[in-house]
Coordinates of C-alpha atoms in Angstrom, one line a residue:
X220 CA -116.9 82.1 -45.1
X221 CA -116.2 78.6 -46.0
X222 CA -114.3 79.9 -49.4
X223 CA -112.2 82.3 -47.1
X224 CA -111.0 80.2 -44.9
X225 CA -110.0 77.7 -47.3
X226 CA -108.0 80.9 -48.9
X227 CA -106.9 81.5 -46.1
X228 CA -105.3 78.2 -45.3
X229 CA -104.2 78.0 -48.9
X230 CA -102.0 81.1 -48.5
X231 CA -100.8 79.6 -45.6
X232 CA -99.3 76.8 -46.8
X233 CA -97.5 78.7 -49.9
X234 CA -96.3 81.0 -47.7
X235 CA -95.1 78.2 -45.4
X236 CA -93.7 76.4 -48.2
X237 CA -91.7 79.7 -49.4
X238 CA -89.9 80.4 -46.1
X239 CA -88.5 76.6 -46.0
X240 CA -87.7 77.2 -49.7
X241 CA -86.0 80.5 -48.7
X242 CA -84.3 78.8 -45.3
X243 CA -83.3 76.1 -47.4
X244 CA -81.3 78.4 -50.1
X245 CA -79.9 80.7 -47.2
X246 CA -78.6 77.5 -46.0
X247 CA -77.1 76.6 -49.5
X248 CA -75.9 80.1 -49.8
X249 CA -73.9 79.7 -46.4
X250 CA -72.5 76.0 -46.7
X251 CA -71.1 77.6 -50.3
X252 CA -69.4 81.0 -48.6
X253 CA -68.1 78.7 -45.7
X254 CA -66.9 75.4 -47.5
X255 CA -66.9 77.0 -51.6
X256 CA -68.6 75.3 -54.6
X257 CA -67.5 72.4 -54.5
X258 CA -67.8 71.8 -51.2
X259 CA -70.6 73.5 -50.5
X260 CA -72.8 71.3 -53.5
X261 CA -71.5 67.9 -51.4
X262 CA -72.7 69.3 -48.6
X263 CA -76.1 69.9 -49.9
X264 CA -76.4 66.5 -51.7
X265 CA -75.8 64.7 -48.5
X266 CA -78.3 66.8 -46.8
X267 CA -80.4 66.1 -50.0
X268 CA -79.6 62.5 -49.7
X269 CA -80.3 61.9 -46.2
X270 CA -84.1 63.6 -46.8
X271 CA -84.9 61.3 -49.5
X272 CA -83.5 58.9 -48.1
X273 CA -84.6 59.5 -44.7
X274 CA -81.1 59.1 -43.6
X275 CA -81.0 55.7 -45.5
X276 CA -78.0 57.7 -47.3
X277 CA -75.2 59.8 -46.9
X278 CA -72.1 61.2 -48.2
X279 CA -69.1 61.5 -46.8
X280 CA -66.1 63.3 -47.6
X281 CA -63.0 63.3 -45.5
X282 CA -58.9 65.2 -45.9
X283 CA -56.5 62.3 -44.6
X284 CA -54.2 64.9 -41.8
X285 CA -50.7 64.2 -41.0
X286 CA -49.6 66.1 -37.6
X287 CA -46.0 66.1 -36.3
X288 CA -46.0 65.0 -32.2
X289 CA -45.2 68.6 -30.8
X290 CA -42.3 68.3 -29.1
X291 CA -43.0 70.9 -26.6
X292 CA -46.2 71.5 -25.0
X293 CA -48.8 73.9 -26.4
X294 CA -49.4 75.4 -22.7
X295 CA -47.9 76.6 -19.6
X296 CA -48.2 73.8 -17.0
X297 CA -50.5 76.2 -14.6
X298 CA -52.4 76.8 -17.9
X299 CA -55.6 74.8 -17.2
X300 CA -54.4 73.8 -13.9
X301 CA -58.2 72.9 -12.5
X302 CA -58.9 70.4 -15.7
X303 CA -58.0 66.9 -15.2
X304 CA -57.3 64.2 -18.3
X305 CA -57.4 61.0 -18.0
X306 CA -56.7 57.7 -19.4
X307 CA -60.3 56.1 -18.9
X308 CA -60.8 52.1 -19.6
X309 CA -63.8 50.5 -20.7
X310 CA -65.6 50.1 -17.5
X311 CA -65.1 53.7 -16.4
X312 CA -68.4 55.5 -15.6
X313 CA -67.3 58.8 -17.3
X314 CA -67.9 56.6 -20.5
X315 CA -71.7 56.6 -20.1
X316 CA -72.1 60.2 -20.2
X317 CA -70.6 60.7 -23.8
X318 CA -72.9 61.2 -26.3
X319 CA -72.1 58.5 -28.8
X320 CA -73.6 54.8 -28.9
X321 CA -72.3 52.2 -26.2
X322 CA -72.0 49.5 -29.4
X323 CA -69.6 52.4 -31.1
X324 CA -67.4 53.0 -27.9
X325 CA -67.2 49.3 -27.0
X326 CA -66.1 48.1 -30.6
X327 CA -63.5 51.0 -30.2
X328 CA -61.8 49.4 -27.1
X329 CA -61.9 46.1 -28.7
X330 CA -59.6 47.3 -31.3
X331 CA -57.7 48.8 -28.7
X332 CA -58.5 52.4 -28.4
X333 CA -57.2 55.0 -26.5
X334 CA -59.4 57.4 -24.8
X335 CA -58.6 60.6 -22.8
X336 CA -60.8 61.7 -21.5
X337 CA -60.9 65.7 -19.9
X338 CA -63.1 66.6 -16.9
X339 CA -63.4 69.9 -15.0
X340 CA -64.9 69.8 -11.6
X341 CA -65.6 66.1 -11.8
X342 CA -67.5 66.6 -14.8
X343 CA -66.3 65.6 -18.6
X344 CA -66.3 68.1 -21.2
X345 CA -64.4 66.5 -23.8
X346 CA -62.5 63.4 -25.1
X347 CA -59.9 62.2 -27.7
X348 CA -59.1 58.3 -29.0
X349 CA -56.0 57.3 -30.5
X350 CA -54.4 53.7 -31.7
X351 CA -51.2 52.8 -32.0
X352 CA -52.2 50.4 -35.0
X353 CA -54.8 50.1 -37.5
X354 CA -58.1 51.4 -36.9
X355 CA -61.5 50.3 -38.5
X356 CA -63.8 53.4 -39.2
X357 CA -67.3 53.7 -37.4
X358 CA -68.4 56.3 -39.6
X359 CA -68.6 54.9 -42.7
X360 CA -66.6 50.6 -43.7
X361 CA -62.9 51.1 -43.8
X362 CA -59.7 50.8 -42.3
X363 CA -57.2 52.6 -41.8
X364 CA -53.2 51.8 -41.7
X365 CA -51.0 54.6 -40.1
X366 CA -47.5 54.3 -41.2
X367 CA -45.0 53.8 -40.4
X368 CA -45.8 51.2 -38.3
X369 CA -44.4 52.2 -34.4
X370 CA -43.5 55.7 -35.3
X371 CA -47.2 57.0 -36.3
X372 CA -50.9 56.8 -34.5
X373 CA -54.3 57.2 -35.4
X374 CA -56.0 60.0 -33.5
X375 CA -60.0 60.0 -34.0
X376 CA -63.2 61.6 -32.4
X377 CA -61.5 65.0 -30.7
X378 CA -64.9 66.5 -29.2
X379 CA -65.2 69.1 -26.7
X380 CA -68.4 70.5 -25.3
X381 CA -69.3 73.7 -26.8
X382 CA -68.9 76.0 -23.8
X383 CA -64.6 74.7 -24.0
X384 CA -64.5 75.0 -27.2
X385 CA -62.6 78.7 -27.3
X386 CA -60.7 77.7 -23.7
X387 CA -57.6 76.2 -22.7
X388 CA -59.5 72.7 -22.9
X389 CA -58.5 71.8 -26.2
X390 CA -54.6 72.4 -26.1
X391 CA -54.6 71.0 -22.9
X392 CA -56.1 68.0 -24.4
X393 CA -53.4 67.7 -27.1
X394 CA -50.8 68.2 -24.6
X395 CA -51.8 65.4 -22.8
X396 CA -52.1 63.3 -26.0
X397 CA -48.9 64.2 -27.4
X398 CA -47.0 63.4 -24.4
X399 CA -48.5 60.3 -24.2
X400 CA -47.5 59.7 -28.0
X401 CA -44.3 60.6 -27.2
X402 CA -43.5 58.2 -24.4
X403 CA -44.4 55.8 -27.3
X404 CA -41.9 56.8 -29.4
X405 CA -44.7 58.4 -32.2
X406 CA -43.5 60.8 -34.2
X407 CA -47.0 61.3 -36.2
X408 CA -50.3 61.2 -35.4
X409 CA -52.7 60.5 -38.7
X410 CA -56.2 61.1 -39.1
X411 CA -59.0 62.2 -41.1
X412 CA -61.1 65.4 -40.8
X413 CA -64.7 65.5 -42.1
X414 CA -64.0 68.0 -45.4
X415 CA -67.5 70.2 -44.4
X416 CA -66.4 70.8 -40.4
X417 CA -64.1 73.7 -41.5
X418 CA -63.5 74.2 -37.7
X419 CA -61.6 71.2 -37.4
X420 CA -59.3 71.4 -40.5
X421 CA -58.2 74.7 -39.0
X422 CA -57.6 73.8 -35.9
X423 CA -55.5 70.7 -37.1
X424 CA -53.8 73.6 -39.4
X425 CA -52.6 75.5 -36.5
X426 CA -50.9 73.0 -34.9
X427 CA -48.9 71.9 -38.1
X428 CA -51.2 69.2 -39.8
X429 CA -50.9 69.2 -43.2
X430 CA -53.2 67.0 -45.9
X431 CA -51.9 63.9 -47.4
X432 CA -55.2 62.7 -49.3
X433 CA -59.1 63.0 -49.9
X434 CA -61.8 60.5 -50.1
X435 CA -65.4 60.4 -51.0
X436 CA -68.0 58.1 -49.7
X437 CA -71.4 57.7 -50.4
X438 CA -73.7 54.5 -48.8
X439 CA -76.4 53.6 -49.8
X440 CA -78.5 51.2 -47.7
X441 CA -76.1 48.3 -47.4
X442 CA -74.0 49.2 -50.6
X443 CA -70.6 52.0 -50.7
X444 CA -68.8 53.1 -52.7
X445 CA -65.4 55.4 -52.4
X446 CA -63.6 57.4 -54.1
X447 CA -60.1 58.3 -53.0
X448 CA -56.5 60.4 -53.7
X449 CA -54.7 57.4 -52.3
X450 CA -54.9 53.4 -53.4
X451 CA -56.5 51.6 -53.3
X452 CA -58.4 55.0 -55.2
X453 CA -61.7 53.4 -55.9
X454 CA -64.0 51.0 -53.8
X455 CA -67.2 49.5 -54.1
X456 CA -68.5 47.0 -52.0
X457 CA -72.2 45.4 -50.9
X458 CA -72.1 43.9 -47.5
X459 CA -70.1 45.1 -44.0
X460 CA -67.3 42.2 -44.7
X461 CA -66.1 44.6 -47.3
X462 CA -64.1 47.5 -47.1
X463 CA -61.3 49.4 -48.3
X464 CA -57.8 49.7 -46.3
X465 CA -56.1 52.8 -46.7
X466 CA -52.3 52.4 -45.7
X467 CA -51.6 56.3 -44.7
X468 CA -47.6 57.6 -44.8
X469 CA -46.6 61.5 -43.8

C-alpha cells in the first residue's frame, strides 16, 4: 500500500509538472501569435527573468508615440453625457482609490503632473497624466524631453477600468485631454507605449500616433542598462542618480 501510494503521488507530481509545462508553452505559443517572434521571445524572457529573479528583474521594451492634438473632438457632446472628468490635485480623495502606489502618484505631482481623472456616478473608472515639460519615468530610470519645448506634452498612464474599456470612456477621456492641450497651445502629445500591450499601440494608431523610436531596458537589482533607436542609443548605469534623457521630436 505504502509502494502505491508513493506511486501514486509520484504520478501526481509529473503530471502536475506537465500541465504547467504545457500552460507555460500555450502561453508562449499566444504571446508569439499576439506580439510575433521577436516580440513574443522578450516577452517570455521578462517573464523568465522576473521568476528567477523573483521579480528582482525585468525587461522592458517601449515604442516612443507621437500623436497630433485632434483638433476636433472624437465625440458628440451628449456622447458620454453622465461621465464627469476632472482635473484632480494632489490632495483630492479620488486619488486614493487608484490602484498605483501613493510614493508613485506623489513624485508625479512634484514634477508637475497632470491628472484627469473620469468618474461615473461619483465613482472613478479611469485616469490620464500629462506634463507640459520633461518627465522622469517611474517604470524603469529615465527622462524624458518632449520637443518642441511649448508646442508638445508628455501624456502617460492612460488606464481605464475594464468594464469602460469598449465604451465611450476612453474618447471621452482624450477629448477632454486634448482640449485641455489645446488651450495650451500643444500641438503634440508624446509618449511611450509598453511594446507587449498590443491594445494600447492600437488604440494610439487609431487616433493618428505614429512611432518615432524603440528602446529596450533590462534592470537588474540596482544596475540598467538600455538600448535605444534614438541618442543617446545606449545606456548603462549602477545607481538611481543615473539615467538616460531621451530628447523626443515628432
Amino acid at each position: 500500500d505504502v509502494v502505491q501510494h508513493s506511486g501514486k503521488a509520484a504520478a501526481g507530481a509529473v503530471g502536475r509538472t506537465a500541465g504547467r509545462f504545457r500552460n507555460r508553452a500555450d502561453a508562449f505559443g499566444e504571446a508569439i501569435r499576439r506580439l510575433g517572434w521577436l516580440n513574443g521571445c522578450l516577452f517570455a524572457f521578462d517573464w523568465l527573468l522576473v521568476a528567477v529573479s523573483a521579480g528582482g528583474a525585468r525587461l522592458h521594451k517601449y515604442y516612443f508615440m507621437a500623436q497630433p492634438v485632434a483638433d476636433r473632438r472624437w465625440l458628440p457632446l451628449k456622447r458620454g453625457a453622465d461621465i464627469e472628468i476632472r482635473r484632480v490635485a494632489e490632495t483630492d480623495p479620488v486619488i486614493g482609490a487608484f490602484p498605483r502606489p501613493a510614493q508613485t502618484i506623489l513624485c508625479r505631482f512634484r514634477q508637475g503632473a497632470i491628472c484627469l481623472a473620469e468618474l461615473k456616478a461619483g465613482r472613478w473608472i479611469g485616469f490620464l497624466w500629462l506634463t507640459l515639460g520633461p518627465y522622469r519615468e517611474d517604470e524603469v530610470r529615465c527622462r524624458y524631453v518632449p520637443l518642441p519645448a511649448g508646442n508638445a506634452a508628455w501624456d502617460f498612464d492612460v488606464h481605464l477600468e475594464p468594464e469602460h474599456r469598449n465604451g465611450v470612456a476612453f474618447l471621452k477621456l482624450w477629448d477632454e485631454a486634448n482640449s485641455f492641450l489645446a488651450a495650451h497651445k500643444v500641438r503634440w502629445s508624446l509618449s511611450r507605449s509598453a511594446a507587449f500591450n498590443r491594445g494600447s499601440i492600437l488604440s494610439h494608431a487609431r487616433m493618428g500616433a505614429r512611432r518615432i523610436g524603440t528602446v529596450t531596458f533590462v534592470s537588474i537589482g540596482p544596475w540598467q542598462i538600455c538600448a535605444a533607436t534614438v541618442p543617446p542609443y545606449l545606456h548603462f548605469s549602477t545607481h538611481p542618480d543615473s539615467f538616460p534623457s531621451f530628447e523626443l521630436d515628432k
